[in-house]
Coordinates of N, CA and C in Angstrom, one line a residue:
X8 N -21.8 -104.0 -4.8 CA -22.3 -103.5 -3.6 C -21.7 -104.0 -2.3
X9 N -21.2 -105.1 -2.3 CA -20.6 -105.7 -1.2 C -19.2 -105.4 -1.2
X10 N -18.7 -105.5 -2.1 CA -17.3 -104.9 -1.3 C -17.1 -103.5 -0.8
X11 N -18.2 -102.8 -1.5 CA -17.8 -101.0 -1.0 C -18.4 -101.0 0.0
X12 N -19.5 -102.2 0.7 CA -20.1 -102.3 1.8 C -19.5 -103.0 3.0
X13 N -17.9 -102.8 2.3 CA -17.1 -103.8 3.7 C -16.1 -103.2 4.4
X14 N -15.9 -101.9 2.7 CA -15.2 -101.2 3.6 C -14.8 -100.1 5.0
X15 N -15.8 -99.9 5.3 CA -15.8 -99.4 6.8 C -15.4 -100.2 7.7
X16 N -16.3 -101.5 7.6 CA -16.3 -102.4 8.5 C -14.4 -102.6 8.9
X17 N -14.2 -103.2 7.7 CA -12.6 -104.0 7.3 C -11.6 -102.8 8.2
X18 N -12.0 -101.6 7.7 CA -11.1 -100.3 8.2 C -11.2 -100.1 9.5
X19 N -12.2 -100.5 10.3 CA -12.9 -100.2 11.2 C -12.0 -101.2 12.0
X20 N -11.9 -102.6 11.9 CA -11.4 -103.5 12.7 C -9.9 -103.6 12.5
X21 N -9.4 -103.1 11.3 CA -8.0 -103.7 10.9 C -6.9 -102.3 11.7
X22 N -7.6 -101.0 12.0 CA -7.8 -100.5 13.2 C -7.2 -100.6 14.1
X23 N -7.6 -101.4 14.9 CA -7.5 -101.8 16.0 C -6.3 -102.3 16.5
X24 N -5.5 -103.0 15.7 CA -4.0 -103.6 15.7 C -3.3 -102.3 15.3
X25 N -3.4 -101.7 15.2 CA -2.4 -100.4 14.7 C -2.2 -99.0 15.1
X26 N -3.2 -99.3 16.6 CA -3.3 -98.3 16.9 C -2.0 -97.5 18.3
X27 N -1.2 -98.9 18.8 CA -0.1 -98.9 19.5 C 1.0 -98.5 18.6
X28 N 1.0 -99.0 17.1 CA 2.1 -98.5 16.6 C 2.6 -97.6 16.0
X29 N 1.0 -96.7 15.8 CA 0.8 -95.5 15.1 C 1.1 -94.3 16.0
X30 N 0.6 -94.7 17.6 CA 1.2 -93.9 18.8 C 2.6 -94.1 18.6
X31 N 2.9 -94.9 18.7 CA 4.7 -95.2 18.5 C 5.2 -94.6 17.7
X32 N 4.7 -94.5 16.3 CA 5.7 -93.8 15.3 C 5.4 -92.5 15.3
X33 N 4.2 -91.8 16.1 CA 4.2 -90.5 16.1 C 4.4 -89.6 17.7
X34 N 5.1 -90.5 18.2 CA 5.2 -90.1 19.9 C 4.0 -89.8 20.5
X35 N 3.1 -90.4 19.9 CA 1.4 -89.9 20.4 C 0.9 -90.6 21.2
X36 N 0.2 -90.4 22.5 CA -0.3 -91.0 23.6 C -1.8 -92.0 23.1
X37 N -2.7 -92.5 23.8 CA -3.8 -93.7 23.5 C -4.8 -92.3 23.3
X38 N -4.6 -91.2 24.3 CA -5.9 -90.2 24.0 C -5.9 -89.3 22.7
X39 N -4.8 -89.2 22.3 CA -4.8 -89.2 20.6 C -4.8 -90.0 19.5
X40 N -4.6 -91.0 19.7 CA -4.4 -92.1 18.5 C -5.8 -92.3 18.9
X41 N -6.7 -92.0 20.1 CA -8.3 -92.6 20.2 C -9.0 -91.7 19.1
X42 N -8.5 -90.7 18.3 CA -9.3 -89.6 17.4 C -9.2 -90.5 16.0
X43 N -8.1 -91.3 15.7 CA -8.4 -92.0 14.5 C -9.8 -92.9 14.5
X44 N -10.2 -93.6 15.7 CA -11.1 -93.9 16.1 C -12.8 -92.9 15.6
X45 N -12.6 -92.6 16.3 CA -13.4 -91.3 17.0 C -14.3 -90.8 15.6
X46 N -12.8 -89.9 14.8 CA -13.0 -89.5 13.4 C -13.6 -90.1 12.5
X47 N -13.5 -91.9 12.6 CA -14.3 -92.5 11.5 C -15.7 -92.3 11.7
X48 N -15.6 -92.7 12.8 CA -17.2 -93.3 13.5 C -18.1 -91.2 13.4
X49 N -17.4 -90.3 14.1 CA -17.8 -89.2 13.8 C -18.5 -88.8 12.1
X50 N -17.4 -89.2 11.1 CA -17.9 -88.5 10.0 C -18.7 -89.8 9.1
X51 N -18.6 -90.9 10.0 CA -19.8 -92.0 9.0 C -21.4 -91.4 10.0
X52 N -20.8 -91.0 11.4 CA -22.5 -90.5 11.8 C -23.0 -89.6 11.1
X53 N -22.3 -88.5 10.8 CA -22.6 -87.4 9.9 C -23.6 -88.1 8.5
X54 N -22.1 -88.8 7.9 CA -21.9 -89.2 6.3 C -23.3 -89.3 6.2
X55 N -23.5 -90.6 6.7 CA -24.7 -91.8 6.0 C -25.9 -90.7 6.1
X56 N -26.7 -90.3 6.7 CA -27.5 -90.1 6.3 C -27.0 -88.5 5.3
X57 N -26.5 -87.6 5.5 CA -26.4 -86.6 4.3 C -26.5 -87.3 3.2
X58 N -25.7 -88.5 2.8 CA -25.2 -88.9 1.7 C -26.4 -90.0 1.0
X59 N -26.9 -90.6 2.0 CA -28.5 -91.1 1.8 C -29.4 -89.8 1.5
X60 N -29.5 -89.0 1.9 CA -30.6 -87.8 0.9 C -29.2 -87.8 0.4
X61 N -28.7 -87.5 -0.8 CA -28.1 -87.2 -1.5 C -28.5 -88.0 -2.7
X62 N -28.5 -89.6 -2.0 CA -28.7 -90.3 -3.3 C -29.7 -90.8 -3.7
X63 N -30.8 -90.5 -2.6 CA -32.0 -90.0 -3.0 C -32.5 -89.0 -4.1
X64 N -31.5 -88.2 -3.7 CA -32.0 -86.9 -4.9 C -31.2 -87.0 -6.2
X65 N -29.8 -87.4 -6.3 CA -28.5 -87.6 -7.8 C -28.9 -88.9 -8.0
X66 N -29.1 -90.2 -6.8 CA -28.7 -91.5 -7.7 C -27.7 -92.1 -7.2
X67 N -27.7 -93.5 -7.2 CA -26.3 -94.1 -6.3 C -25.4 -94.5 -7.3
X68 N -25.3 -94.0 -8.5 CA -23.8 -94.3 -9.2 C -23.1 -93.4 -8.6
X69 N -23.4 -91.9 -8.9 CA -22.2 -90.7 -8.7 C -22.2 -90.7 -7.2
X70 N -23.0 -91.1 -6.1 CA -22.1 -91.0 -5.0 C -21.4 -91.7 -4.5
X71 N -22.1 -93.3 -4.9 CA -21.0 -94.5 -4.5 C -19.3 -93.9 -5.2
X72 N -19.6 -93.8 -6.9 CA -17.9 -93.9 -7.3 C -17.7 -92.4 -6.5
X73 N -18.2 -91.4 -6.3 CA -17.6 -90.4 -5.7 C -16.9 -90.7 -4.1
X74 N -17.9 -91.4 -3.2 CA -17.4 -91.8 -2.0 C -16.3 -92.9 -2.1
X75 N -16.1 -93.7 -2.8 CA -15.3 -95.2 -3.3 C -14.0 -94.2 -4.0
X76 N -13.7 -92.9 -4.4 CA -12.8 -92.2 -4.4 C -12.0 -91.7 -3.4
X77 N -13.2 -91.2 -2.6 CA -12.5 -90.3 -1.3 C -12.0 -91.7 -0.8
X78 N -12.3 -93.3 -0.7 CA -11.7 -94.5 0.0 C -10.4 -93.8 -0.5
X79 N -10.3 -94.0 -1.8 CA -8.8 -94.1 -2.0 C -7.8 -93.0 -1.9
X80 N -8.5 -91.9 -1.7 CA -7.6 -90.3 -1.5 C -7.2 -90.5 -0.2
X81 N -8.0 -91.3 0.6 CA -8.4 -91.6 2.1 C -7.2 -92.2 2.3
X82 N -7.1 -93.4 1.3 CA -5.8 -94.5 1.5 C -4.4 -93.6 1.3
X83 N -4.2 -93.0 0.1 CA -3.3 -92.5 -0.1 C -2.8 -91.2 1.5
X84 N -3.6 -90.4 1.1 CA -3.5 -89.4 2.4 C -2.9 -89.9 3.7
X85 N -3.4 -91.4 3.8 CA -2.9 -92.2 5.4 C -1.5 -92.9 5.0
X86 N -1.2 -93.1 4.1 CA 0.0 -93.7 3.6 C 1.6 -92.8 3.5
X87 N 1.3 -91.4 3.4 CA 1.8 -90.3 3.8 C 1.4 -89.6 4.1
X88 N 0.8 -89.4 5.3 CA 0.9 -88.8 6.6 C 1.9 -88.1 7.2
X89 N 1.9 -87.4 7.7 CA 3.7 -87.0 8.5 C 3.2 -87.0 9.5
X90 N 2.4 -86.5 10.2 CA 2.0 -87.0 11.4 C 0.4 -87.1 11.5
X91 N 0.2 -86.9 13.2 CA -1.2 -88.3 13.3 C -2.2 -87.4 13.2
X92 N -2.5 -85.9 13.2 CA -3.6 -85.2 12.7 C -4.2 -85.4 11.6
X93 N -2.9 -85.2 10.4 CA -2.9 -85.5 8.6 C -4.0 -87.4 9.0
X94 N -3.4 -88.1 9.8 CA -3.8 -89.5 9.7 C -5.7 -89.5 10.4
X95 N -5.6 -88.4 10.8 CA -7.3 -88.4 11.6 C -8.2 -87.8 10.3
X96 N -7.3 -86.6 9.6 CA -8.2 -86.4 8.8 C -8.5 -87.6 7.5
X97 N -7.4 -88.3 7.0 CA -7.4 -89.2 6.3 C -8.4 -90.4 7.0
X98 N -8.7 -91.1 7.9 CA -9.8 -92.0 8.6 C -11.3 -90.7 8.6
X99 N -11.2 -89.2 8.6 CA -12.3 -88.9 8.7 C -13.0 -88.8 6.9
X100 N -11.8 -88.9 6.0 CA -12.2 -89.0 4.6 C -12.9 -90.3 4.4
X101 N -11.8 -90.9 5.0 CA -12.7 -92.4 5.0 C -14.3 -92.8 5.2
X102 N -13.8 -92.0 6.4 CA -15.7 -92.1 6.9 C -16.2 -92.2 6.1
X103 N -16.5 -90.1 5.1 CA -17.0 -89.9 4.7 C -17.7 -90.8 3.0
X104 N -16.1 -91.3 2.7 CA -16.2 -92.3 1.6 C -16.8 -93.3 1.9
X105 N -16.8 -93.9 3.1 CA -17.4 -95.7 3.1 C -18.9 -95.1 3.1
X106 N -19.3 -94.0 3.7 CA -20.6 -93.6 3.8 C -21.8 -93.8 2.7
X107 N -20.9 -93.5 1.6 CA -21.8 -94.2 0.3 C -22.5 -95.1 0.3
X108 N -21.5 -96.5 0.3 CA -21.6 -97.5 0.0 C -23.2 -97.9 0.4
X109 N -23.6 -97.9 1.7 CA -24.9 -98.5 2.4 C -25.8 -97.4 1.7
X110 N -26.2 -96.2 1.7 CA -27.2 -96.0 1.1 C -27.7 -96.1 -0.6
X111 N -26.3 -96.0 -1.2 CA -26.3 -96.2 -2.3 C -26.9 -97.8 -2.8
X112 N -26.5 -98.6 -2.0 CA -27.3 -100.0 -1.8 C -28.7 -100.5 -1.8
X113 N -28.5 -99.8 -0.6 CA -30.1 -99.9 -0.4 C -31.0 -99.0 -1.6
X114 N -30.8 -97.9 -1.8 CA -31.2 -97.4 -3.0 C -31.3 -98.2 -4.1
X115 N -30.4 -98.9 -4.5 CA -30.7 -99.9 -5.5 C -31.1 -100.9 -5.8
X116 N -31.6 -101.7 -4.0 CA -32.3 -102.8 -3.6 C -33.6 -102.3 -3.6
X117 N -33.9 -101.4 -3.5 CA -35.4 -100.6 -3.2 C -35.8 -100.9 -4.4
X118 N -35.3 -99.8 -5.8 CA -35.2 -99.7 -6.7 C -35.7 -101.2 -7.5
X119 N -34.9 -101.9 -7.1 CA -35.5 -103.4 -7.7 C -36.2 -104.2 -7.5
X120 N -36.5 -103.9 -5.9 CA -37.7 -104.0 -6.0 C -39.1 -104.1 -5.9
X121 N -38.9 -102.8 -6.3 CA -40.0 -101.5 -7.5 C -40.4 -102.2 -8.2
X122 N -39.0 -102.4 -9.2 CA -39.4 -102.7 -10.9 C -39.4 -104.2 -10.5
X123 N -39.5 -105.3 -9.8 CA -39.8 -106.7 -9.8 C -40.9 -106.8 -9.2
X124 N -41.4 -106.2 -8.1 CA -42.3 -106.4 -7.2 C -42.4 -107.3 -6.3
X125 N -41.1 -107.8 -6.2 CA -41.0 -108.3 -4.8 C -40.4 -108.0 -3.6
X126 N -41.3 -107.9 -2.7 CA -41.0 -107.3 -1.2 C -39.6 -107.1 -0.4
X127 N -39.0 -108.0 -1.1 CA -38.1 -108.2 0.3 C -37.1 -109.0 -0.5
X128 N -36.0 -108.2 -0.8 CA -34.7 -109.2 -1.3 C -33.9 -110.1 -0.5
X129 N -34.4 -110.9 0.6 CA -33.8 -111.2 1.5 C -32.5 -112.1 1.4
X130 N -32.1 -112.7 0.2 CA -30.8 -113.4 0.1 C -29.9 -111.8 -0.5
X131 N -30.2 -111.0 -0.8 CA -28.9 -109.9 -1.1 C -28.5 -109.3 0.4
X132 N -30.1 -109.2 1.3 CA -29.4 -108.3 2.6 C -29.0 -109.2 3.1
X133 N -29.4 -110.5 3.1 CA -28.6 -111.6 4.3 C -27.0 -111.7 3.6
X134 N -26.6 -111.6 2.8 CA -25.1 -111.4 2.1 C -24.9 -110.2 2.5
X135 N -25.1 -108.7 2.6 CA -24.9 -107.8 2.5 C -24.4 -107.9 4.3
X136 N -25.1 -108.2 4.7 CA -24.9 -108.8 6.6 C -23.7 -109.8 6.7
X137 N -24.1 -110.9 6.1 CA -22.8 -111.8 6.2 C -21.9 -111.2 6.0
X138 N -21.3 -110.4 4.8 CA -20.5 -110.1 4.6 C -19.4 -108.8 5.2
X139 N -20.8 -108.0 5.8 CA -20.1 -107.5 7.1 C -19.2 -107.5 8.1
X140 N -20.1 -108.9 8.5 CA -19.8 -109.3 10.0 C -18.4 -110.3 9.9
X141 N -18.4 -110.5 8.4 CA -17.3 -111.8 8.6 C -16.2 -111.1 8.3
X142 N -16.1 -110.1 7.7 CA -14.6 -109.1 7.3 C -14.6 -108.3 8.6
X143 N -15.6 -108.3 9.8 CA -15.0 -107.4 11.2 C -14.2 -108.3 11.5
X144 N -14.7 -109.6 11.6 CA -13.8 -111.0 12.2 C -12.6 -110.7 11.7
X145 N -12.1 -110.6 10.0 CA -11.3 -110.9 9.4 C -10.4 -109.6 10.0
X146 N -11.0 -108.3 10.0 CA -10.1 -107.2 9.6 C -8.8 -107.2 10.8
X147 N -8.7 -107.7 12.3 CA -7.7 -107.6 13.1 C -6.6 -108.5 12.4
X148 N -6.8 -109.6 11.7 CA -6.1 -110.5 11.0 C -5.4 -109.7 10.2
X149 N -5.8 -109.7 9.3 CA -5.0 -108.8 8.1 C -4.4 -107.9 8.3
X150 N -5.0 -106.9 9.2 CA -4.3 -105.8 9.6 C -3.1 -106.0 10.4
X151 N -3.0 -107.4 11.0 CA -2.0 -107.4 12.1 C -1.2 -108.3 10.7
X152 N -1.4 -108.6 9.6 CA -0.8 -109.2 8.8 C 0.0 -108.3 8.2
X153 N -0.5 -107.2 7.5 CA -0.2 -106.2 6.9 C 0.7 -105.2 7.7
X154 N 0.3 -104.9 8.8 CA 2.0 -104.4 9.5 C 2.7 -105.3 9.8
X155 N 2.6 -106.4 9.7 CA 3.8 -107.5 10.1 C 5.1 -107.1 8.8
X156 N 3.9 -107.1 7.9 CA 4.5 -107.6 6.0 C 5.4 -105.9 5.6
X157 N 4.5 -104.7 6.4 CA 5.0 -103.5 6.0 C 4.6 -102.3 6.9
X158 N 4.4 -102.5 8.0 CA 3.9 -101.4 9.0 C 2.3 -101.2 8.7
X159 N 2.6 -100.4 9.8 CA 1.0 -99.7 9.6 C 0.4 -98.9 8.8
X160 N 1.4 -98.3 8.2 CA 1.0 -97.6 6.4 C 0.4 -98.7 5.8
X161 N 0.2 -99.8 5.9 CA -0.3 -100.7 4.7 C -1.9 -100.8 5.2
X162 N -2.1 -100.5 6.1 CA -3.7 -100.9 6.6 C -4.0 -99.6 6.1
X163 N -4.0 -98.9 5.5 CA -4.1 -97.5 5.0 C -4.1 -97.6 3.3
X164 N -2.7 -98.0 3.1 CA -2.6 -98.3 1.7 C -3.6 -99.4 1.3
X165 N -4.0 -100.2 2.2 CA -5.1 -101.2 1.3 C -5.9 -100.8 0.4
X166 N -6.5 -99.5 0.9 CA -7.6 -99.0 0.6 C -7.7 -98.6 -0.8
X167 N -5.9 -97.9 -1.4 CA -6.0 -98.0 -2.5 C -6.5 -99.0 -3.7
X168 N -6.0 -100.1 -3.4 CA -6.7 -101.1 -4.5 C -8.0 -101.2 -4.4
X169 N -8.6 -101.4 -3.1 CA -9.6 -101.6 -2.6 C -10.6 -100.6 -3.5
X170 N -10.2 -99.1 -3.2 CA -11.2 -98.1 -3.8 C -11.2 -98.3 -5.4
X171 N -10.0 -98.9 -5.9 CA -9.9 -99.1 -7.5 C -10.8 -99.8 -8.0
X172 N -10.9 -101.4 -7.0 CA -11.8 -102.5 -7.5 C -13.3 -102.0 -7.8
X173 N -13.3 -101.2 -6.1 CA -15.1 -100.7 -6.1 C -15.3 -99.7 -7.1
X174 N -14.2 -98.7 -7.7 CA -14.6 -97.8 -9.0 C -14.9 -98.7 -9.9
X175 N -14.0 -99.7 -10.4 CA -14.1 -100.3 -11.4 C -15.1 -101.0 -11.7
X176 N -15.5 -101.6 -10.7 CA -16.6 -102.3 -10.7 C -18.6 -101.5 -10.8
X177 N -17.9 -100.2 -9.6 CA -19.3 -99.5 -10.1 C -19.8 -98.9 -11.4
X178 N -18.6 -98.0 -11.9 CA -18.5 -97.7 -13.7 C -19.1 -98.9 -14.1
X179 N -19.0 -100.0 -14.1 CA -19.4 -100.9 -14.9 C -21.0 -101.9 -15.0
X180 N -21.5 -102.2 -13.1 CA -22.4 -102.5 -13.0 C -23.5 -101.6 -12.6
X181 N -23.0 -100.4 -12.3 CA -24.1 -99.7 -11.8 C -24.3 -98.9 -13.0
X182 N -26.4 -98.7 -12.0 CA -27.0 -98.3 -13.6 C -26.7 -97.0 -13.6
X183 N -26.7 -96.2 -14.8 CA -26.0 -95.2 -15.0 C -27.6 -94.5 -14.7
X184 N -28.6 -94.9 -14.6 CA -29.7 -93.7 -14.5 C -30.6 -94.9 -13.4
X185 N -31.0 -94.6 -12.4 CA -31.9 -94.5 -11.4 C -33.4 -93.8 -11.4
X186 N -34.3 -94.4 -11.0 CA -35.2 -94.0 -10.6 C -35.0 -93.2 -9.3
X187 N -35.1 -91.4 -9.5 CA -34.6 -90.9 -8.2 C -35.6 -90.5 -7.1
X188 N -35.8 -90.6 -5.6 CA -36.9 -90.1 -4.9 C -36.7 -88.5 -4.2
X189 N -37.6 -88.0 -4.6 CA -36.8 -86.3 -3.9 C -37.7 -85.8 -2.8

C-alpha cells in the first residue's frame, strides 16, 4: 500500500527539477510545460474519487493493479514522447493511475478494521503519511539525480519499475476478494 501510495507524491516533486529542461528539449515556453503540472493534479482531482466509488463497488485489488499499470503505460508513454502534448497526456495517465493507490488503501484499512474491530489503525496511516511527506522531500533529489545520470526521460522511466514492484507486490498481497460497499 505504501509504495503505490508514493507514487504521485515522488512524481509530483521529482517534477519540479525537470520542468526547464523538458521546455528546453521541446522549444516549449513555462506556460506549457505548466500543463505537465496542471494535468496531474487535474486528472488525480477527477481520479480519486471516481476511482474510490469504483472500489467501493469491484474491490481494491483490480483497481489498484489496474491503476499501478496505467503508472507504468504512464512511464513508458513519457519516456517516448516526441513532444510535450504526448508528455501531458502521459503525467495525465499518471494521474489517473496514482489515483488508485489511496482509495484502494483506505478500502482495505476500513475493511480490517471491520473484521478486527479496532477503530483506528493509527500506526498504518501514521506510515501511510510519513511516507508521503518524506518521498515529497526526497522526490526533487532523485529527480535532479536522475537527469543528471540520463535526462529527463528517466524521471518518467522510473515509473516503470516502480509500477512493476507495485503489480508484483499487489498480485501477491492483496486479497483477491473484499468485502464490497455499494
Amino acid at each position: 500500500m505504501m509504495l503505490g501510495s508514493v507514487l504521485n507524491p515522488i512524481n509530483s516533486s521529482m517534477l519540479a527539477v525537470a520542468l526547464i529542461p523538458i521546455g528546453q528539449a521541446f522549444g516549449a515556453p513555462p506556460s506549457q510545460t505548466a500543463w505537465l503540472v496542471s494535468g496531474l493534479y487535474l486528472a488525480t482531482a477527477v481520479g480519486q474519487p471516481v476511482i474510490g466509488r469504483l472500489v467501493d463497488t469491484y474491490g481494491p485489488r483490480l483497481l489498484y493493479l489496474v491503476g499501478t499499470s496505467l503508472v507504468g503505460i504512464a512511464g513508458l508513454l513519457g519516456v517516448l514522447a516526441p513532444n510535450l502534448w504526448i508528455l501531458v497526456v502521459s503525467r495525465v495517465l499518471l494521474g489517473f493511475g496514482t489515483s488508485a493507490a489511496y482509495p484502494a488503501s483506505m478500502f482495505l484499512l476500513r475493511s480490517e478494521s471491520d473484521r478486527t474491530g479496532m477503530k483506528s489503525p493509527a500506526k498504518i496511516l501514521a506510515a501511510l503519511s510519513i511516507s508521503n511527506q518524506v518521498v515529497a522531500v526526497i522526490g526533487p533529489t532523485l529527480g535532479g539525480l536522475l537527469i543528471g545520470a540520463g535526462g529527463w526521460h528517466l524521471i518518467f522511466g522510473i515509473n516503470i519499475p516502480l509500477s512493476a514492484a507495485c503489480l508484483v507486490l499487489g498480485v501477491r498481497r492483496l486479497p483477491r476478494r473484499a468485502a464490497t460497499r455499494a
